[in-house]
């Protein structure tokens, strides 16, 4: 809450203070209209509803942020590449993909998933049949 009051943008700071002032004026009006000597949030249906909405929005924002962070971590391990394959191997790749009902890039992804690197740094792939 105090973090909001330290906003670096003067417009955000002004809006935060205006919202707080409006809420305090509303609370003052509730106290005057109800005759309460002390504000009791649980008896203020409007304030309680707004508080519940704020909590729900905060939880939703935190969940969305956590999902975004998780997705970014997963994406950091992925590699996307544009590969130009010469005509001869490209035709073979398209034939293999067509037989498997896949796109050529899906066959290449399966090929990459099966890469094996030995102690000398040699890269190989054991024979496999691409599949869905």
Short mmCIF file of C-alpha atoms in Angstrom, two decimals:
data_model
loop_
_atom_site.label_atom_id
_atom_site.label_comp_id
_atom_site.label_asym_id
_atom_site.label_seq_id
_atom_site.Cartn_x
_atom_site.Cartn_y
_atom_site.Cartn_z
CA UNK A 1 0.00 0.00 0.00
CA UNK A 2 2.75 2.47 0.90
CA UNK A 3 4.54 1.33 -2.26
CA UNK A 4 1.72 3.01 -4.22
CA UNK A 5 2.50 6.29 -2.49
CA UNK A 6 6.08 6.16 -3.70
CA UNK A 7 5.17 5.97 -7.39
CA UNK A 8 7.77 7.59 -9.62
CA UNK A 9 5.13 8.99 -11.97
CA UNK A 10 3.56 12.18 -10.55
CA UNK A 11 0.28 11.42 -12.34
CA UNK A 12 0.08 7.97 -10.70
CA UNK A 13 0.86 9.53 -7.33
CA UNK A 14 -1.87 12.15 -7.79
CA UNK A 15 -4.39 9.47 -8.81
CA UNK A 16 -3.49 7.30 -5.81
CA UNK A 17 -3.97 10.21 -3.40
CA UNK A 18 -7.24 11.23 -5.09
CA UNK A 19 -8.57 7.67 -4.73
CA UNK A 20 -7.57 7.55 -1.06
CA UNK A 21 -9.21 10.92 -0.40
CA UNK A 22 -12.41 9.78 -2.12
CA UNK A 23 -12.48 6.63 0.02
CA UNK A 24 -11.94 8.57 3.25
CA UNK A 25 -14.75 10.95 2.30
CA UNK A 26 -16.99 7.93 1.63
CA UNK A 27 -16.09 6.42 5.01
CA UNK A 28 -16.80 9.77 6.68
CA UNK A 29 -20.23 9.86 5.02
CA UNK A 30 -20.94 6.26 6.15
CA UNK A 31 -20.02 7.17 9.75
CA UNK A 32 -22.23 10.25 9.69
CA UNK A 33 -25.20 8.47 8.05
CA UNK A 34 -25.02 5.38 10.27
CA UNK A 35 -24.31 7.16 13.53
CA UNK A 36 -21.29 4.95 14.23
CA UNK A 37 -18.65 6.42 16.50
CA UNK A 38 -15.99 4.09 15.07
CA UNK A 39 -15.71 2.77 11.53
CA UNK A 40 -16.31 -0.98 11.38
CA UNK A 41 -15.27 -2.37 7.97
CA UNK A 42 -17.26 -5.60 8.39
CA UNK A 43 -20.48 -3.56 8.72
CA UNK A 44 -19.69 -1.46 5.61
CA UNK A 45 -21.06 -3.55 2.74
CA UNK A 46 -19.69 -1.24 0.01
CA UNK A 47 -16.21 -1.05 1.53
CA UNK A 48 -16.16 -4.80 2.17
CA UNK A 49 -17.18 -5.54 -1.43
CA UNK A 50 -14.46 -3.22 -2.75
CA UNK A 51 -11.90 -4.81 -0.45
CA UNK A 52 -12.87 -8.28 -1.67
CA UNK A 53 -12.57 -7.10 -5.28
CA UNK A 54 -9.10 -5.66 -4.58
CA UNK A 55 -7.99 -8.94 -3.01
CA UNK A 56 -9.36 -10.92 -5.96
CA UNK A 57 -7.64 -8.61 -8.50
CA UNK A 58 -4.36 -8.85 -6.57
CA UNK A 59 -4.52 -12.66 -6.45
CA UNK A 60 -5.36 -12.78 -10.15
CA UNK A 61 -2.45 -10.47 -10.98
CA UNK A 62 -0.06 -12.55 -8.85
CA UNK A 63 -1.22 -15.77 -10.53
CA UNK A 64 -0.81 -14.23 -13.99
CA UNK A 65 2.67 -12.99 -13.08
CA UNK A 66 3.68 -16.42 -11.74
CA UNK A 67 2.44 -18.08 -14.95
CA UNK A 68 4.34 -15.55 -17.03
CA UNK A 69 7.56 -16.13 -15.07
CA UNK A 70 7.15 -19.90 -15.42
CA UNK A 71 6.59 -19.56 -19.17
CA UNK A 72 9.65 -17.31 -19.53
CA UNK A 73 11.82 -19.83 -17.67
CA UNK A 74 10.62 -22.64 -19.92
CA UNK A 75 11.15 -20.53 -23.02
CA UNK A 76 14.72 -19.73 -21.96
CA UNK A 77 15.63 -23.39 -22.47
CA UNK A 78 14.05 -23.59 -25.91
CA UNK A 79 15.82 -22.86 -29.16
CA UNK A 80 14.07 -21.53 -32.21
CA UNK A 81 15.94 -21.57 -35.47
CA UNK A 82 15.29 -21.04 -39.14
CA UNK A 83 17.03 -23.79 -41.05
CA UNK A 84 17.74 -23.79 -44.76
CA UNK A 85 18.04 -27.37 -46.00
CA UNK A 86 19.56 -28.03 -49.45
CA UNK A 87 17.18 -29.25 -52.18
CA UNK A 88 18.07 -32.98 -52.01
CA UNK A 89 17.79 -33.43 -48.24
CA UNK A 90 14.84 -31.02 -48.25
CA UNK A 91 12.88 -33.29 -50.61
CA UNK A 92 13.65 -36.29 -48.40
CA UNK A 93 12.57 -34.34 -45.32
CA UNK A 94 9.26 -33.37 -46.98
CA UNK A 95 8.65 -37.00 -48.02
CA UNK A 96 9.31 -38.32 -44.51
CA UNK A 97 7.09 -35.63 -43.00
CA UNK A 98 4.26 -36.37 -45.45
CA UNK A 99 4.40 -40.10 -44.66
CA UNK A 100 4.23 -39.36 -40.94
CA UNK A 101 1.49 -36.74 -41.35
CA UNK A 102 3.76 -34.05 -39.95
CA UNK A 103 5.21 -30.79 -41.14
CA UNK A 104 8.94 -30.80 -42.00
CA UNK A 105 9.73 -28.59 -38.99
CA UNK A 106 8.01 -31.13 -36.69
CA UNK A 107 10.28 -33.88 -38.05
CA UNK A 108 13.31 -31.63 -37.44
CA UNK A 109 12.11 -30.97 -33.87
CA UNK A 110 11.85 -34.73 -33.24
CA UNK A 111 15.29 -35.16 -34.76
CA UNK A 112 16.73 -32.48 -32.47
CA UNK A 113 15.06 -34.06 -29.42
CA UNK A 114 17.00 -37.26 -30.09
CA UNK A 115 20.44 -35.67 -30.42
CA UNK A 116 23.27 -37.45 -28.65
CA UNK A 117 26.66 -35.83 -28.08
CA UNK A 118 29.54 -38.15 -27.18
CA UNK A 119 32.60 -37.32 -25.06
CA UNK A 120 34.51 -36.13 -28.14
CA UNK A 121 31.72 -33.71 -29.11
CA UNK A 122 30.46 -35.80 -32.02
CA UNK A 123 26.73 -35.34 -32.65
CA UNK A 124 24.58 -38.25 -33.76
CA UNK A 125 20.98 -39.41 -33.87
CA UNK A 126 19.91 -43.02 -33.68
CA UNK A 127 17.52 -44.17 -36.36
CA UNK A 128 13.88 -43.43 -35.57
CA UNK A 129 10.51 -43.20 -37.27
CA UNK A 130 8.89 -39.76 -36.90
CA UNK A 131 5.42 -39.93 -35.41
CA UNK A 132 2.65 -37.73 -34.12
#
